[in-house]
Short mmCIF file of C-alpha atoms in Angstrom, two decimals:
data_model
loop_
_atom_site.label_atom_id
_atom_site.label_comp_id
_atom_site.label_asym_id
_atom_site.label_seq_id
_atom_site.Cartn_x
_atom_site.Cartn_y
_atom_site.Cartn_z
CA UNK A 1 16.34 7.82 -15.57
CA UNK A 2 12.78 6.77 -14.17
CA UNK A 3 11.80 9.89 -11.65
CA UNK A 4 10.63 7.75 -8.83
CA UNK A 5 14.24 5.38 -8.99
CA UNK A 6 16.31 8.65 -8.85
CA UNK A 7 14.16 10.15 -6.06
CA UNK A 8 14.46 7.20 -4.04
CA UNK A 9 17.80 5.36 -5.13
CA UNK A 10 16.24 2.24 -6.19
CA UNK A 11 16.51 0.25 -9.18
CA UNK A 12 13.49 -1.00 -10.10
CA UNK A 13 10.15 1.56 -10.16
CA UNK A 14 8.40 -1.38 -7.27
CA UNK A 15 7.26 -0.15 -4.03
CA UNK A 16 5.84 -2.30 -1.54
CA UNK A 17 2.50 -0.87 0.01
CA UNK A 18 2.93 0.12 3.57
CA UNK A 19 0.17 -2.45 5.11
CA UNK A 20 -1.08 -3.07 8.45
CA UNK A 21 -0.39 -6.38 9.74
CA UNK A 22 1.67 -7.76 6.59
CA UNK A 23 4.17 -5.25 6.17
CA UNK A 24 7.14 -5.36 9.02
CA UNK A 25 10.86 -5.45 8.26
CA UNK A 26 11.19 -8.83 6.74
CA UNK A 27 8.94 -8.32 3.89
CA UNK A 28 10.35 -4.55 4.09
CA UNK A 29 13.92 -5.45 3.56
CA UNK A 30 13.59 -8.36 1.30
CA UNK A 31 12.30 -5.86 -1.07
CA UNK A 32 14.28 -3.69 -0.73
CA UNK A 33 17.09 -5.96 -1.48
CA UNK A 34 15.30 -6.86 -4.66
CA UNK A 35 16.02 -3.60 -5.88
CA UNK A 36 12.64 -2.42 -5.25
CA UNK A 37 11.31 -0.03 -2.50
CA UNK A 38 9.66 -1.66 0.75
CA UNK A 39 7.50 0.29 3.06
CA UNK A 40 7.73 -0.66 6.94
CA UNK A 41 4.04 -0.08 7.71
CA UNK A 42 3.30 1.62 10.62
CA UNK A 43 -0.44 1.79 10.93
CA UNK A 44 -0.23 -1.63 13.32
CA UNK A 45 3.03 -0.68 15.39
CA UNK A 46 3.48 1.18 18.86
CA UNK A 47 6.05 3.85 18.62
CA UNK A 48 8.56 1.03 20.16
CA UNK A 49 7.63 -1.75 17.96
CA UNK A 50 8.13 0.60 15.05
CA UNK A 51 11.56 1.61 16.38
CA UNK A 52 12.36 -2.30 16.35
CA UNK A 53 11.55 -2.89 13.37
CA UNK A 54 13.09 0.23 11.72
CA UNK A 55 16.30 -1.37 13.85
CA UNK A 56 16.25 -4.84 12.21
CA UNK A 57 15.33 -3.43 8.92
CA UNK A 58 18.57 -1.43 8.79
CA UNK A 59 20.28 -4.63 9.92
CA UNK A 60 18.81 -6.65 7.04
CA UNK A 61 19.47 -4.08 3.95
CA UNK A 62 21.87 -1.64 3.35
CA UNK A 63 19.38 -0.48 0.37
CA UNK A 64 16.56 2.63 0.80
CA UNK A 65 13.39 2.00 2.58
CA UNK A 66 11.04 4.01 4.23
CA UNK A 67 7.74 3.80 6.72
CA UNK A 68 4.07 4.43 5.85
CA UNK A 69 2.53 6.57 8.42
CA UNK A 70 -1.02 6.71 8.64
CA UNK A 71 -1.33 10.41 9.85
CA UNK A 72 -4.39 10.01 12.18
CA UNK A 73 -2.99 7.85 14.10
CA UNK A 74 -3.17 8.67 17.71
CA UNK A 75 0.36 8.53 18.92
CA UNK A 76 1.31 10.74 15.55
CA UNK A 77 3.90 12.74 17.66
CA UNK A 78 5.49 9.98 19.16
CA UNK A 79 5.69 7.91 15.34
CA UNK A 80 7.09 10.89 13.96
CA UNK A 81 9.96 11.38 16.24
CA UNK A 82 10.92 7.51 16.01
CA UNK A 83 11.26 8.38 12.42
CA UNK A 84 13.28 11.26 13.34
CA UNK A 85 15.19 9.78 15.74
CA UNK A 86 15.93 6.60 13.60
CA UNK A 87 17.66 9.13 10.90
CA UNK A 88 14.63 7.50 7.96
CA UNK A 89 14.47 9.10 4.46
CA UNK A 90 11.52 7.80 3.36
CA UNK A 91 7.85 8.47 4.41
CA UNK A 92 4.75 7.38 2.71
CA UNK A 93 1.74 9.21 4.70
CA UNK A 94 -2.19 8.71 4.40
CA UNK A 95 -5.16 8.89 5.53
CA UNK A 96 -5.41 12.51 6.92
CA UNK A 97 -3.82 16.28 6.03
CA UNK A 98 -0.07 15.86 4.57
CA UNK A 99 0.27 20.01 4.79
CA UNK A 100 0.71 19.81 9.20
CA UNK A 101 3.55 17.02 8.32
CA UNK A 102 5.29 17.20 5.21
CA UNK A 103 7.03 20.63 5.88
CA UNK A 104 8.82 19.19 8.73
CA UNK A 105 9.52 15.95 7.39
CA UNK A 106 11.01 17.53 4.70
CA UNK A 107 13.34 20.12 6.76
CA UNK A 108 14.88 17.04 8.33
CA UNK A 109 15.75 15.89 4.28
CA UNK A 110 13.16 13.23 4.25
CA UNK A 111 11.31 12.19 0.81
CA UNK A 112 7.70 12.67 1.70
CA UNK A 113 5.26 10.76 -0.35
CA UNK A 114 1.11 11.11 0.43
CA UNK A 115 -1.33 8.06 -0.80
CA UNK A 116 -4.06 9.90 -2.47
CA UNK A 117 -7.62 8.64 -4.21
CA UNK A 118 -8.91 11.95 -6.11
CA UNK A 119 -7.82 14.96 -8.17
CA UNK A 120 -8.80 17.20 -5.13
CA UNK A 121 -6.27 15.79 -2.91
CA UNK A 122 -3.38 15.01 -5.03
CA UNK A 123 -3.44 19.25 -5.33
CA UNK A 124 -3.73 19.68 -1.67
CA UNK A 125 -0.91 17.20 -1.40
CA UNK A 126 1.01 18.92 -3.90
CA UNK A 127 0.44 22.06 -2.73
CA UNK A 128 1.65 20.86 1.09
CA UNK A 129 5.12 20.27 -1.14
CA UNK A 130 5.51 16.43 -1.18
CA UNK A 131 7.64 14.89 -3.50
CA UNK A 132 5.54 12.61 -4.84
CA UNK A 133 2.17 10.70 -4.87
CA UNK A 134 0.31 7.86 -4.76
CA UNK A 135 -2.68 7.69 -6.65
CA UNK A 136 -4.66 4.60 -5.77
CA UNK A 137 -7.89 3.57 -7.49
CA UNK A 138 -11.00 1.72 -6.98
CA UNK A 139 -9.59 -1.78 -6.45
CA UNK A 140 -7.09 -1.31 -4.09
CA UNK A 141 -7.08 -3.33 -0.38
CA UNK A 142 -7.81 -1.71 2.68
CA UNK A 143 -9.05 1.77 3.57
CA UNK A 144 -10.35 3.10 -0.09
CA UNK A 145 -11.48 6.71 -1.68
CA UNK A 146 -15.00 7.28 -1.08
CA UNK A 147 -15.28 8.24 -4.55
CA UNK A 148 -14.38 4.40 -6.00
CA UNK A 149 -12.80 5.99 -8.68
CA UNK A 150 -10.81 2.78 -10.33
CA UNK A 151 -7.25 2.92 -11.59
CA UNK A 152 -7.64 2.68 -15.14
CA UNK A 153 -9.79 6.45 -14.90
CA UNK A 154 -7.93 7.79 -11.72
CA UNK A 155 -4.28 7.71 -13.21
CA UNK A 156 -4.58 9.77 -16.43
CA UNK A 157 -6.50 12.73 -14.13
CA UNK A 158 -4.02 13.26 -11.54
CA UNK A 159 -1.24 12.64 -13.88
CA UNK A 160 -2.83 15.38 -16.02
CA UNK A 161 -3.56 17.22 -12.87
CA UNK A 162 -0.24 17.84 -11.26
CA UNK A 163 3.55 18.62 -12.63
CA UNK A 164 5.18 15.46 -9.45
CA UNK A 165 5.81 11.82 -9.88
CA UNK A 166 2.63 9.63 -9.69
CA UNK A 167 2.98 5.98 -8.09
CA UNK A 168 -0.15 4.29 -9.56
CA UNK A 169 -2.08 1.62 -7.20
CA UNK A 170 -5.00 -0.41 -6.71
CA UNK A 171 -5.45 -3.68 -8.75
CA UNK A 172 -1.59 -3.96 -9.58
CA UNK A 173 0.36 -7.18 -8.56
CA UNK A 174 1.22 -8.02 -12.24
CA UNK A 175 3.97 -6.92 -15.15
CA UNK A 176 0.83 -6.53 -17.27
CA UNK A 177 -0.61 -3.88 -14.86
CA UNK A 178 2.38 -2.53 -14.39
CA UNK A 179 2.55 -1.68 -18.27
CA UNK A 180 -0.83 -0.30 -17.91
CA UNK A 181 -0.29 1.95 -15.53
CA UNK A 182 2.93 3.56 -17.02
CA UNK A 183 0.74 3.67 -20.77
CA UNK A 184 -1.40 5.79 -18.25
CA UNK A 185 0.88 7.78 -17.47
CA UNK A 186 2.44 6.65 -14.18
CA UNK A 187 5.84 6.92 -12.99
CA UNK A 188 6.02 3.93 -10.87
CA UNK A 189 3.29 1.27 -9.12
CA UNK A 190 2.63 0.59 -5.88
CA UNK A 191 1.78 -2.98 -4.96
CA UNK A 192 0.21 -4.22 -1.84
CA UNK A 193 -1.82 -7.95 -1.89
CA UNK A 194 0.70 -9.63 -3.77
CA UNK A 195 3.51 -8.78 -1.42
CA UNK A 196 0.92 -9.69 1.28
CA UNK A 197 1.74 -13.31 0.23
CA UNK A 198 5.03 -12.92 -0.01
CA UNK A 199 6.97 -15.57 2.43
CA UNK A 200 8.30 -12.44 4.34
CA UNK A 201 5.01 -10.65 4.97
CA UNK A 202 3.94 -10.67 8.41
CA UNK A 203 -0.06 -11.87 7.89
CA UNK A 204 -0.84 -14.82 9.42
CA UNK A 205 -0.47 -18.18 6.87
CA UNK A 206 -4.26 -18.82 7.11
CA UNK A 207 -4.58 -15.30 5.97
CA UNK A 208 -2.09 -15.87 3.08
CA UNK A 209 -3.56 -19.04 2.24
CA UNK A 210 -7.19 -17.54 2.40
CA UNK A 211 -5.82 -14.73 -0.26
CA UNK A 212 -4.67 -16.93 -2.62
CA UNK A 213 -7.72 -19.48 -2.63
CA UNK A 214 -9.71 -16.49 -3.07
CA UNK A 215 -12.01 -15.75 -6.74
CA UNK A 216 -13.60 -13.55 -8.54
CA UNK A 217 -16.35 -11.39 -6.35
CA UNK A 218 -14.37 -12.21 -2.94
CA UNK A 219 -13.71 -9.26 -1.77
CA UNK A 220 -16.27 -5.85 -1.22
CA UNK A 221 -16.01 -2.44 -0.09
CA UNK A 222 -17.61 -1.87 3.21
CA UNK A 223 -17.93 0.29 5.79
CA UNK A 224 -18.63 3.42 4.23
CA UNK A 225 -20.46 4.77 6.98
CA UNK A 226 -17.28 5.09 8.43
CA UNK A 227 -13.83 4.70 6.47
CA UNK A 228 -14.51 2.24 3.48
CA UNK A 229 -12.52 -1.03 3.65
CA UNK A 230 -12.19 -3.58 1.40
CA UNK A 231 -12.16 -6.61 2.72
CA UNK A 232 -12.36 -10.40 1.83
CA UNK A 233 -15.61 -12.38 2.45
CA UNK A 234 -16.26 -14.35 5.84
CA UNK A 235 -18.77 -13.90 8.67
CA UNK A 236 -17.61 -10.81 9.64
CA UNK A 237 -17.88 -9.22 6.44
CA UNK A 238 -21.49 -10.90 6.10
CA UNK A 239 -22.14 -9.38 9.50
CA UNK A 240 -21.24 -5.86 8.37
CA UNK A 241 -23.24 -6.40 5.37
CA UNK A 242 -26.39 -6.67 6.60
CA UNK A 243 -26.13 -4.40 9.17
CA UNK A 244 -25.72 -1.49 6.45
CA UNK A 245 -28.82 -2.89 4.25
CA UNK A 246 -30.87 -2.90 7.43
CA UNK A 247 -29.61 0.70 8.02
CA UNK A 248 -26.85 0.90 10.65
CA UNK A 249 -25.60 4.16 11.49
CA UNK A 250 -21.89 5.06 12.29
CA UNK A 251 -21.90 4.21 15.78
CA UNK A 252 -23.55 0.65 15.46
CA UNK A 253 -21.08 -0.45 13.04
CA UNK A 254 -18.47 0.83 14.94
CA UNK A 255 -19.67 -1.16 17.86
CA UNK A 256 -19.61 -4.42 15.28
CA UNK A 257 -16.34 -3.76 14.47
CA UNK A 258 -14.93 -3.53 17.55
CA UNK A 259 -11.48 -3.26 18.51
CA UNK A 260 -8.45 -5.09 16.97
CA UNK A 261 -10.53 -6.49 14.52
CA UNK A 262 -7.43 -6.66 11.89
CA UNK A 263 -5.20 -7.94 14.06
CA UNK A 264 -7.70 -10.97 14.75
CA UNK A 265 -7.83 -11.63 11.11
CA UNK A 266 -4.67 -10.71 9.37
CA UNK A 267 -2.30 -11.37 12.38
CA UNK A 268 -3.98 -13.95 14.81
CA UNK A 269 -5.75 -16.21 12.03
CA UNK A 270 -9.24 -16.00 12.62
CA UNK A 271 -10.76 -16.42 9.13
CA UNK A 272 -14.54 -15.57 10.16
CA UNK A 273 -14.00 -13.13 13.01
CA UNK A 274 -11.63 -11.22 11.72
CA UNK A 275 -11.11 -8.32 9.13
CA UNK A 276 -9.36 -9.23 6.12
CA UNK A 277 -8.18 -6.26 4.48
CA UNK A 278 -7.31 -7.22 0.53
CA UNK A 279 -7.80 -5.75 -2.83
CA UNK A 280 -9.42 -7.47 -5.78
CA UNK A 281 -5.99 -8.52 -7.07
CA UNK A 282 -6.21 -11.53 -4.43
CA UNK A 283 -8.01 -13.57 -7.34
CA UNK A 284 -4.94 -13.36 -9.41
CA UNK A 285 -3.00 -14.64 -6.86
CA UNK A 286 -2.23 -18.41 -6.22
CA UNK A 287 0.88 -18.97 -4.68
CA UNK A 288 3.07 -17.98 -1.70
CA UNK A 289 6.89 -17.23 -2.95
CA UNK A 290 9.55 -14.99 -1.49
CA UNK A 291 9.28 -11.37 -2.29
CA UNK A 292 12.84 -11.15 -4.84
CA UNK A 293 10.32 -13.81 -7.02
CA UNK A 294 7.76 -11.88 -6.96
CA UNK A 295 9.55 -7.87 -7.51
CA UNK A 296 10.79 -10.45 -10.27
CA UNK A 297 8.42 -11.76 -11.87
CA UNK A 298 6.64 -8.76 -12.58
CA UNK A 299 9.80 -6.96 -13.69
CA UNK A 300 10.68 -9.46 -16.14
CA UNK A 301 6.46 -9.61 -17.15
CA UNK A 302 6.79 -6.07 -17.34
CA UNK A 303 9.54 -5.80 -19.70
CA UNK A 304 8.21 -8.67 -21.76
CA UNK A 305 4.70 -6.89 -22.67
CA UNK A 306 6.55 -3.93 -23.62
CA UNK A 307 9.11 -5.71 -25.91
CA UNK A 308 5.16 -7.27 -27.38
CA UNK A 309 4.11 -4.06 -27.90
CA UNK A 310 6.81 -2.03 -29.32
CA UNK A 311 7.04 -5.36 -31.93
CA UNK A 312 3.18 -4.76 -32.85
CA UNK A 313 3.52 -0.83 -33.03
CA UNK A 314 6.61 -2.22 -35.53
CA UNK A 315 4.96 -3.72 -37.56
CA UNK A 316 2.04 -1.21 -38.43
CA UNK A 317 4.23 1.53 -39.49
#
C-alpha cells in the first residue's frame, strides 16, 4: 500500500495544499470526500475562525483531514490548542522550526507533516521526528525556498536524503506531473493552484478567473528581501518590482506591502492592489470545476500515463 494513503487513511496519494485565503472547509472537505487529503489552511484564520471551520469541516466529511499551520504565526499557542482542543490528526506545518512543535503534536497522536524546500531542512525536519515531508520546488505558489531549487532536481535529493515519505510539490496540478514526481521518487504530491480554482476554494471569483486567464511568464518570485512570494502579475507586483531594481531594502518593501495585502487580492477581489499568491501551474489552468473533477481528473491522467509507459517499456524488452 502507498505510504502516505496508509499514514493518513486516504485513498488516493492527493493532498490539497494548505493555502491562505483559498483553502477553508469547503474546498477542505470536498477533497477529502474525493478520497484525497484536504488541508484547512490556517495561515489566514483567527484561532476562532479556525475552530469554525475545523467545526463545519467535520460536519461536511466523515473522511481524514488535517490543518496547515504556518508556525510563525503570532497567535501559534492559541492555533495549536484549537487543534488540540478540536481532537485533529493531521498537521501540515511551515515556515519556521518543526523541532519546538512536532514532539507535542505527536504525544497527542497527531500525524505531523513539515513543508520543506532544501536537503538541509528536510534533515532538521526529520530529525524533529515528523512523519513525513513536503518537499516543494522552485515553481510552487506562495512563500518559496530561497534557494529556487525546482521540483524536477529537489525530489530525487531529499528522497535520497532521508529514510520518511516525501509529498512532492511545486508545479503539480496534472496526472502527468503526478507521474513525474513518483518516477522521482515521491510518495505522494501536493497540489495547491489547481485546487485554488476549484468551485469550493475560498479565493475570490475574480481571483479564480484571473488564474485561469493567466500565460506563460505571469507569475514571478518576489520579495526576497523579505520572504519570497510568488505571485501573479498586476500593479502591485509591478510596484514591488521596481522598487527591488532601484534597491529597496527590507523595511521599504515592507512598508509597500503593507498589511492585508492577500486578503485584498485573493479574498476581497482587487486584481491590481492586491497580492496574488500562485504558482506557475496557473498557465495550465483554464477552467473552474468542483474539486471531486479535478482529484479526478488527475487520478484517472495519472493512471493513464503509467498504463503508456509500462506499454512502451513492453515493447523494448
Amino acid at each position: 500500500m502507498n505510504p502516505i494513503c496508509k499514514l493518513f487513511n486516504i485513498k488516493y496519494p492527493i493532498i490539497q495544499a494548505g493555502m491562505v485565503w483559498c483553502s477553508g472547509w469547503k474546498l477542505a472537505s470536498a477533497v477529502s470526500n474525493a478520497g484525497g487529503l484536504g488541508i484547512i489552511g490556517a495561515g489566514s484564520m483567527y484561532p476562532e475562525v479556525l475552530r469554525e471551520h475545523i467545526q463545519k469541516c467535520k460536519r461536511a466529511t466523515d473522511k481524514p483531514f488535517g490543518v496547515n499551520i504556518p508556525l510563525l504565526y503570532p497567535n501559534i499557542q492559541e492555533i495549536i490548542n484549537v487543534v488540540l482542543e478540536e481532537d485533529i490528526k493531521i498537521v501540515f506545518s511551515s515556515a519556521g522550526n518543526p523541532a519546538t512543535w512536532t514532539k507535542i503534536l505527536k504525544e497527542k497522536g497527531i500525524r505531523v507533516v513539515h513543508v520543506i524546500a532544501n536537503t538541509k531542512f528536510a534533515l532538521k525536519a526529520e530529525e524533529a521526528g515528523v512523519d513525513a515531508i513536503v518537499a516543494e520546488g522552485f515553481e510552487a505558489g506562495g512563500h518559496n525556498g530561497r534557494e529556487e531549487t525546482t521540483t524536477l532536481c529537489l525530489i530525487p535529493m531529499i528522497k535520497a536524503a532521508v529514510t520518511i515519505p516525501v509529498i512532492a510539490a511545486g508545479g503539480i496540478g496534472s496526472g502527468k506531473s503526478m507521474l513525474a514526481a513518483f518516477a522521482l521518487g515521491a510518495d505522494a504530491v501536493q497540489v495547491g493552484s489547481a485546487f485554488a480554482v476549484a468551485e469550493e476554494s475560498s479565493a475570490h471569483p475574480s481571483f479564480k478567473n484571473k488564474i485561469i486567464s493567466s500565460a506563460e511568464g505571469d507569475t514571478k518570485l518576489a520579495m526576497k528581501k523579505l520572504v519570497p512570494v510568488r505571485l501573479l502579475k498586476n500593479e502591485f507586483a509591478d510596484a514591488i518590482a521596481r522598487a527591488e531594481e532601484e534597491g529597496a531594502d527590507r523595511t521599504e518593501l515592507t512598508e509597500l506591502l503593507g498589511r492585508a495585502r492577500a486578503k485584498l487580492g485573493m479574498f476581497e477581489g482587487d486584481m491590481e492592489n492586491g497580492e496574488l499568491e500562485i504558482g506557475q501551474v496557473s498557465a495550465m489552468l483554464d477552467r473552474i470545476k468542483p474539486a471531486k473533477e479535478i482529484l479526478k481528473e488527475i487520478w484517472q491522467e495519472y493512471l493513464s500515463g503509467l498504463k503508456s509507459f509500462r506499454d512502451l517499456y513492453d515493447e523494448t524488452i
